[in-house]
Amino acid sequence: MTASVLKSRAAVAWGAGKPLTIETVDVAPPKAGEVRVRIVATGVCHTDAFTLSGDDPEGIFPAILGHEGAGIVESVGEGVTSVQVGDHVIPLYTPECGECKFCKSGKTNLCQKIRETQGKGLMPDGTTRFSIDGQPIYHYMGTSTFSEYTVLPEISLAKINPEAPLEEVCLLGCGVTTGMGAVSNTAKVEPGDTVAVFGLGGIGLSVIIGAAMAGAGRIIAIDINESKFELARKLGATDCINPKDYDKSIQEVIVEMTDGGVEYSFECIGNVHVMRSALECCHKGWGESVIIGVAGAGQEISTRPFQLVTGRVWRGSAFGGVKGRSQLPEYVERYMNGEFKLDDFITHTMSLDDINDAFDLMHEGKSIRTVIHYNK
Ligand SMILES: NC(=O)c1ccc[n+]([C@@H]2O[C@H](COP(=O)([O-])OP(=O)(O)OC[C@H]3O[C@@H](n4cnc5c(N)ncnc54)[C@H](O)[C@@H]3O)[C@@H](O)[C@H]2O)c1
Ligand SMILES: [Zn+2]
Ligand SMILES: [Zn+2]
């Protein structure tokens, strides 16, 4: 049976800084190598807010945002073999083709196969599957999970255990995997290490979970919003500090607290000044700082080169260095085995109609993650 155009509820971003509006969108059937998915639930991540704000150089409008979802395959295009109708899947904004130079390198998860079209809000053939009254609406991060039905390339789907609750494991589509993966794949934290985590949103708290699982001896959590400290402690932070409580720089405070600095630090905010603090609180000779936060267009990081000459390392991490198709299903299994919990992160759930409230809660610092349930 050939699939036909579907009507779908979607939250459409018409322009930078404008609230999303709920629309009925036409979703064309998947073309060759593509899959149409019914999204069951989606988280709202700071990166969605970043693009909506207009600070994202790749932001294109009108578009359907959303990249932290989970759903069920509704139909498949020609030649699709790795998933079938009814499979449970997590959309991947970092695909895994298995054949490009990047996939074959064994050194990175940054598959480049569809990078160019994905960055332009298009499917690999250069067109979009979304429209309203014939007006094209762009895709976002190749995922567009703020539409109940969305189309993705086959290489952008991780097939997961069908028993997993989609309303929770959607968070593995971005935030939680990004934080945990940055600890285990990028930094490779070892038992006894001291770790500093800057920013205690969904990403920073996931770094704390990962660091606790890796056996870090001391986990220093830093935020200017102290309401985040309670959950940080629950997840494994040993010290919670607010930079506003000190006259000196936060890096000086941390270096003093730790007899010379931390083994690893993680910037989970997207603030270039904090990125500098995160590097400079690392221990001389070996400390490493991982940038996870996404800074605004045109911003630059700086430090004295002497910081690096004397052994500190600055690196970055996207999607926690995790290869989505081959490694994300394992994260779902680990969650199912009870190795970590996701419900702590879900401070709010709501229907798609209320999605602008999810952005407000994030900006007000009142939520960790809001999960949108399409059946609400
Ligand atoms: N690299 C990746 O693959 C990847 C993936 C997802 C998200 N991100 C980025 O990670 C960052 C965090 O995302 P999130 O969803 O956790 O965001 P969030 O808004 O939920 O959390 C950010 C936290 O930082 C705190 N903060 C803000 N300014 C601060 C300061 N000066 N000092 C200390 N704390 C401060 C806030 O109070 C908040 O608790 C964003 O930049 C997002 O775009 C990157
Ligand atoms: Zn995200
Ligand atoms: Zn590839």
Short mmCIF file of N, CA, C and O and ligand atoms in Angstrom, two decimals, residues 44-48 67-68 93 141 173-175 178 203 369, ligand 2:
data_model
loop_
_atom_site.label_atom_id
_atom_site.label_comp_id
_atom_site.label_asym_id
_atom_site.label_seq_id
_atom_site.Cartn_x
_atom_site.Cartn_y
_atom_site.Cartn_z
N VAL A 44 11.42 19.34 25.17
CA VAL A 44 11.75 20.66 24.66
C VAL A 44 13.13 21.01 25.23
O VAL A 44 13.30 21.06 26.44
N CYS A 45 14.10 21.17 24.34
CA CYS A 45 15.51 21.37 24.74
C CYS A 45 15.88 22.84 24.56
O CYS A 45 15.26 23.57 23.77
N HIS A 46 16.92 23.26 25.26
CA HIS A 46 17.35 24.65 25.12
C HIS A 46 17.74 24.99 23.67
O HIS A 46 17.62 26.12 23.23
N THR A 47 18.20 23.99 22.92
CA THR A 47 18.61 24.25 21.53
C THR A 47 17.40 24.68 20.68
O THR A 47 17.54 25.50 19.77
N ASP A 48 16.22 24.17 20.99
CA ASP A 48 15.01 24.64 20.28
C ASP A 48 14.78 26.12 20.57
O ASP A 48 14.47 26.91 19.66
N HIS A 67 13.62 18.18 18.52
CA HIS A 67 14.64 17.19 18.15
C HIS A 67 14.86 16.16 19.25
O HIS A 67 15.82 15.42 19.23
N GLU A 68 13.94 16.11 20.24
CA GLU A 68 14.14 15.19 21.37
C GLU A 68 12.89 14.31 21.49
O GLU A 68 12.15 14.38 22.47
N TYR A 93 19.30 13.64 15.33
CA TYR A 93 19.76 14.82 14.61
C TYR A 93 21.20 14.65 14.16
O TYR A 93 21.69 15.38 13.31
N MET A 141 16.81 20.29 12.17
CA MET A 141 17.76 19.30 12.67
C MET A 141 17.47 17.90 12.09
O MET A 141 17.82 16.88 12.67
N GLY A 173 16.90 11.15 23.11
CA GLY A 173 17.10 11.70 21.77
C GLY A 173 17.99 12.93 21.76
O GLY A 173 18.45 13.36 20.71
N CYS A 174 18.20 13.54 22.93
CA CYS A 174 19.15 14.65 22.99
C CYS A 174 19.76 14.76 24.38
O CYS A 174 20.83 14.23 24.64
N GLY A 175 19.08 15.44 25.29
CA GLY A 175 19.69 15.90 26.53
C GLY A 175 20.45 14.87 27.34
O GLY A 175 21.62 15.05 27.66
N THR A 178 23.38 13.29 25.52
CA THR A 178 24.44 14.28 25.34
C THR A 178 25.29 14.41 26.60
O THR A 178 26.52 14.40 26.54
N ILE A 203 21.05 19.10 30.42
CA ILE A 203 22.38 18.63 30.00
C ILE A 203 23.30 18.47 31.21
O ILE A 203 23.89 17.40 31.42
N ARG A 369 12.98 19.46 32.20
CA ARG A 369 12.45 19.12 30.90
C ARG A 369 10.92 19.10 30.96
O ARG A 369 10.34 18.54 31.89
ZN ZN B 2 18.81 19.22 22.43
#
